Amino acid sequence: MSHDLGGDHTVRVFTTQERWNALAHKISAMGDFKPEIILEKASVMAIDPRDEAAISALNADTQPSLITVADGLDLEVIHAFRELAFKADPRHPILLKDTLHPPSDDTDFIDALLPAAMNIGSLLCDGIGDAILIRGEKAPGQSLRLAYNILQAAGTRIFKTDYVACPSCGRTLFNLQSTTQKIRAATGHLKGVRIAVMGCIVNGPGEMADADFGYVGGAPNKINLYVGKTAVKFNIPEAEAVERLIDLIKEHGKWIDAPVGEPVEV
Ligand code: SF4
C-alpha cells in the first residue's frame, strides 16, 4: 500500500485506521472507491502555518515530509492550506483535510458534503494538495465516495466518465435531461472519457470545454457528433444518435464493454 506522494504523482485518498478496519472485508471489491493510505501509518506532520519556527524547521529539512494543517486551529480550511502551501517548500507533499474540527457525532451528509467539496475542491483547483482526507462524513464508504467524487469534479483524477451538459435554453433542440440520462446509461462505465451534451450548435461547440466527444443539437430532431471540437457526423436522426455516438467512441479506441454484475456498495 505504499504510494509516492507529491510532484507529478497521483493525488491519493487517505482514510483513518478505524474506517479501514470497517471496510477491510470488502476493500478488494471496492474498485475505484478503495482507500489508499491509512492516516495513522503515514507519518503526517501537522503544522500551524502561522508558526514561523515550525515552518523554518520544516524548510531546513532536505528530506520530504508529508505535511498538513493541525486540527483545532482558528483558521478557515482554505486559508490555512493556502498559507501552508505558500510557506512550505514544495518538496513537502500536502495532505488536504475537509475540516480542522472533525465531528465526534454523526452528521447529515449534506453538512459534510458542502464544506468538503468547497474546501478540498477549491484547493485542488488552486493546484494545492497531494492527498486528501475526508472526516466530516463519518460513514466509511460514503466518505470515500465523496473523496473520489471531489477529485473527479476538480479534474484531478478522472476515474469515471465525465459529462459536460449545457443548462438548456430556448435554443435547445432536444430533451436535454432524458438524452443526457440515456447517454449516461450507455457510457457511464468508460473511465476517463469526457462527453459533452449540448442543446444547439450556436453556442454548444464553444462551451464543450475539453470534451473528447460531443453530442450537439444540429437541427430539430437532428444531432451532430463531435470529436473534440471538430464536427464529424451531421444531421443524425435523434432516435439513432446515441448508438452513433457509441460507434464513434469505438472508432476512436475509447470504448470498453461494461463490466458484468452489480457494482459493490461501500
Ligand atoms: S448550448 Fe445552445 S441550447 Fe445549450 S444553453 Fe447554450 S445556447 Fe442554449
Short mmCIF file of C-alpha atoms in Angstrom, two decimals, residues 35-240:
data_model
loop_
_atom_site.label_atom_id
_atom_site.label_comp_id
_atom_site.label_asym_id
_atom_site.label_seq_id
_atom_site.Cartn_x
_atom_site.Cartn_y
_atom_site.Cartn_z
CA PRO A 35 -8.99 3.72 0.41
CA GLU A 36 -5.32 4.03 -0.48
CA ILE A 37 -3.39 5.16 2.60
CA ILE A 38 -4.10 4.87 6.33
CA LEU A 39 -3.65 8.17 8.13
CA GLU A 40 -2.18 6.70 11.31
CA LYS A 41 0.51 4.81 9.38
CA ALA A 42 1.63 7.69 7.19
CA SER A 43 3.78 9.87 9.49
CA VAL A 44 1.94 13.08 8.74
CA MET A 45 3.41 16.23 10.27
CA ALA A 46 0.65 18.59 11.46
CA ILE A 47 1.65 22.26 11.43
CA ASP A 48 0.14 25.63 12.28
CA PRO A 49 1.06 27.59 9.15
CA ARG A 50 1.39 30.76 11.27
CA ASP A 51 4.14 29.13 13.35
CA GLU A 52 7.26 30.61 11.75
CA ALA A 53 9.63 28.45 13.82
CA ALA A 54 7.90 25.25 12.71
CA ILE A 55 7.91 26.36 9.08
CA SER A 56 11.62 27.27 9.26
CA ALA A 57 12.48 23.88 10.76
CA LEU A 58 10.42 22.12 8.08
CA ASN A 59 12.07 24.01 5.24
CA ALA A 60 15.53 23.38 6.65
CA ASP A 61 14.91 19.64 6.38
CA THR A 62 16.06 18.41 2.98
CA GLN A 63 14.03 15.20 3.26
CA PRO A 64 10.41 15.47 2.06
CA SER A 65 7.81 15.18 4.82
CA LEU A 66 4.09 14.74 4.35
CA ILE A 67 2.51 17.79 5.99
CA THR A 68 -0.96 19.03 6.85
CA VAL A 69 -2.59 21.79 8.86
CA ALA A 70 -3.02 20.91 12.53
CA ASP A 71 -6.53 20.23 13.81
CA GLY A 72 -8.32 22.65 16.10
CA LEU A 73 -6.84 25.90 14.72
CA ASP A 74 -8.94 29.03 14.49
CA LEU A 75 -8.37 29.25 10.72
CA GLU A 76 -10.61 28.63 7.74
CA VAL A 77 -9.56 25.48 5.91
CA ILE A 78 -8.86 27.12 2.55
CA HIS A 79 -6.94 29.99 4.09
CA ALA A 80 -4.91 27.64 6.29
CA PHE A 81 -3.85 25.31 3.48
CA ARG A 82 -3.07 28.20 1.12
CA GLU A 83 -0.81 29.68 3.78
CA LEU A 84 0.84 26.32 4.36
CA ALA A 85 1.39 25.80 0.62
CA PHE A 86 2.79 29.31 0.29
CA LYS A 87 5.25 28.95 3.16
CA ALA A 88 6.33 25.31 2.99
CA ASP A 89 8.96 24.21 0.50
CA PRO A 90 7.27 22.37 -2.39
CA ARG A 91 9.33 19.23 -1.71
CA HIS A 92 6.93 18.57 1.17
CA PRO A 93 3.68 16.98 -0.10
CA ILE A 94 0.46 18.27 1.47
CA LEU A 95 -2.44 16.24 2.83
CA LEU A 96 -5.67 18.25 2.46
CA LYS A 97 -8.45 17.83 5.01
CA ASP A 98 -12.08 18.84 4.63
CA THR A 99 -12.25 20.16 8.19
CA LEU A 100 -9.90 21.12 11.00
CA HIS A 101 -12.65 20.27 13.51
CA PRO A 102 -13.75 16.70 12.76
CA PRO A 103 -17.15 15.98 14.31
CA SER A 104 -17.38 13.38 17.04
CA ASP A 105 -21.03 12.53 16.25
CA ASP A 106 -22.76 11.55 13.03
CA THR A 107 -23.56 14.46 10.74
CA ASP A 108 -26.04 14.98 7.98
CA PHE A 109 -24.41 14.05 4.65
CA ILE A 110 -25.13 17.45 3.08
CA ASP A 111 -23.45 19.17 6.04
CA ALA A 112 -20.35 17.12 5.30
CA LEU A 113 -20.53 17.25 1.51
CA LEU A 114 -20.75 21.02 1.02
CA PRO A 115 -17.72 22.09 3.09
CA ALA A 116 -15.68 19.13 1.82
CA ALA A 117 -16.42 19.97 -1.81
CA MET A 118 -15.82 23.68 -1.26
CA ASN A 119 -12.64 23.36 0.80
CA ILE A 120 -10.85 20.48 -0.88
CA GLY A 121 -12.25 21.24 -4.35
CA SER A 122 -11.08 24.87 -4.20
CA LEU A 123 -7.61 23.91 -3.04
CA LEU A 124 -7.22 21.23 -5.71
CA CYS A 125 -8.29 23.76 -8.35
CA ASP A 126 -5.59 26.08 -6.96
CA GLY A 127 -3.09 23.30 -7.61
CA ILE A 128 -2.62 22.64 -3.88
CA GLY A 129 -2.70 19.14 -2.39
CA ASP A 130 -1.05 15.76 -2.94
CA ALA A 131 -3.50 13.65 -0.94
CA ILE A 132 -6.93 14.17 0.61
CA LEU A 133 -8.78 13.04 3.71
CA ILE A 134 -12.50 13.39 4.46
CA ARG A 135 -13.54 13.38 8.11
CA GLY A 136 -16.76 15.45 8.11
CA GLU A 137 -18.64 12.39 6.80
CA LYS A 138 -18.27 9.53 9.24
CA ALA A 139 -19.72 6.65 7.20
CA PRO A 140 -16.61 4.85 5.84
CA GLY A 141 -17.83 4.08 2.33
CA GLN A 142 -19.66 7.35 1.90
CA SER A 143 -16.57 9.36 2.90
CA LEU A 144 -14.51 7.55 0.25
CA ARG A 145 -17.10 8.09 -2.47
CA LEU A 146 -17.14 11.76 -1.52
CA ALA A 147 -13.33 11.95 -1.68
CA TYR A 148 -13.17 10.37 -5.14
CA ASN A 149 -16.05 12.44 -6.46
CA ILE A 150 -14.30 15.63 -5.35
CA LEU A 151 -11.14 14.50 -7.16
CA GLN A 152 -13.20 13.79 -10.27
CA ALA A 153 -15.12 17.08 -10.12
CA ALA A 154 -11.87 19.04 -9.72
CA GLY A 155 -10.43 17.19 -12.72
CA THR A 156 -7.62 15.85 -10.52
CA ARG A 157 -8.33 12.14 -11.00
CA ILE A 158 -10.71 11.06 -13.72
CA PHE A 159 -11.85 7.55 -12.85
CA LYS A 160 -15.29 7.52 -14.42
CA THR A 161 -16.98 9.15 -17.38
CA ASP A 162 -17.11 12.92 -17.15
CA TYR A 163 -20.09 14.78 -18.61
CA VAL A 164 -20.47 18.39 -19.61
CA ALA A 165 -24.06 19.40 -20.33
CA CYS A 166 -25.37 22.82 -21.21
CA PRO A 167 -28.06 24.26 -18.94
CA SER A 168 -30.52 24.33 -21.89
CA CYS A 169 -32.43 27.39 -23.08
CA GLY A 170 -34.87 28.43 -25.79
CA ARG A 171 -32.47 27.18 -28.45
CA THR A 172 -32.25 23.62 -27.10
CA LEU A 173 -33.17 21.20 -29.89
CA PHE A 174 -33.87 18.02 -27.88
CA ASN A 175 -34.87 16.93 -24.40
CA LEU A 176 -31.58 17.57 -22.66
CA GLN A 177 -32.40 15.74 -19.43
CA SER A 178 -33.70 12.50 -20.88
CA THR A 179 -30.99 12.43 -23.57
CA THR A 180 -28.24 13.02 -21.02
CA GLN A 181 -29.67 10.20 -18.91
CA LYS A 182 -29.70 7.91 -21.95
CA ILE A 183 -26.08 8.78 -22.77
CA ARG A 184 -25.05 8.28 -19.14
CA ALA A 185 -26.72 4.87 -19.06
CA ALA A 186 -24.82 3.79 -22.19
CA THR A 187 -21.40 5.30 -21.39
CA GLY A 188 -21.16 5.64 -17.59
CA HIS A 189 -18.57 2.84 -17.34
CA LEU A 190 -15.99 4.48 -19.62
CA LYS A 191 -13.18 5.61 -17.39
CA GLY A 192 -11.59 8.92 -18.22
CA VAL A 193 -13.79 9.79 -21.22
CA ARG A 194 -15.35 13.27 -21.31
CA ILE A 195 -18.64 13.63 -23.19
CA ALA A 196 -20.39 16.93 -23.86
CA VAL A 197 -24.15 17.08 -24.39
CA MET A 198 -25.11 20.44 -25.87
CA GLY A 199 -28.54 21.64 -26.92
CA CYS A 200 -27.58 23.60 -30.03
CA ILE A 201 -24.73 24.34 -32.44
CA VAL A 202 -24.94 28.09 -31.84
CA ASN A 203 -23.07 28.07 -28.54
CA GLY A 204 -22.68 24.37 -27.75
CA PRO A 205 -19.36 23.63 -29.51
CA GLY A 206 -17.72 26.66 -27.90
CA GLU A 207 -18.81 25.54 -24.44
CA MET A 208 -17.76 21.90 -24.61
CA ALA A 209 -14.54 22.66 -22.74
CA ASP A 210 -12.06 19.85 -23.37
CA ALA A 211 -14.60 17.08 -24.00
CA ASP A 212 -13.41 14.10 -26.04
CA PHE A 213 -16.78 13.67 -27.77
CA GLY A 214 -19.74 15.96 -28.29
CA TYR A 215 -23.45 15.28 -28.85
CA VAL A 216 -24.91 18.54 -30.15
CA GLY A 217 -28.32 19.54 -31.46
CA GLY A 218 -27.81 20.47 -35.14
CA ALA A 219 -31.43 20.99 -36.21
CA PRO A 220 -34.83 19.91 -34.85
CA ASN A 221 -34.56 16.14 -34.22
CA LYS A 222 -31.10 16.06 -35.79
CA ILE A 223 -27.82 15.62 -33.94
CA ASN A 224 -24.24 16.48 -34.88
CA LEU A 225 -21.45 14.47 -33.29
CA TYR A 226 -18.04 15.88 -32.45
CA VAL A 227 -14.59 14.52 -31.76
CA GLY A 228 -13.02 17.20 -29.61
CA LYS A 229 -14.18 20.45 -31.13
CA THR A 230 -14.48 19.07 -34.66
CA ALA A 231 -17.88 18.07 -36.03
CA VAL A 232 -17.54 14.70 -37.75
CA LYS A 233 -21.13 13.43 -38.23
CA PHE A 234 -24.02 15.65 -39.24
CA ASN A 235 -27.81 15.55 -39.06
CA ILE A 236 -28.13 12.11 -37.49
CA PRO A 237 -31.77 11.31 -36.62
CA GLU A 238 -32.16 11.74 -32.87
CA ALA A 239 -33.56 8.21 -32.46
CA GLU A 240 -30.24 6.66 -33.50
#
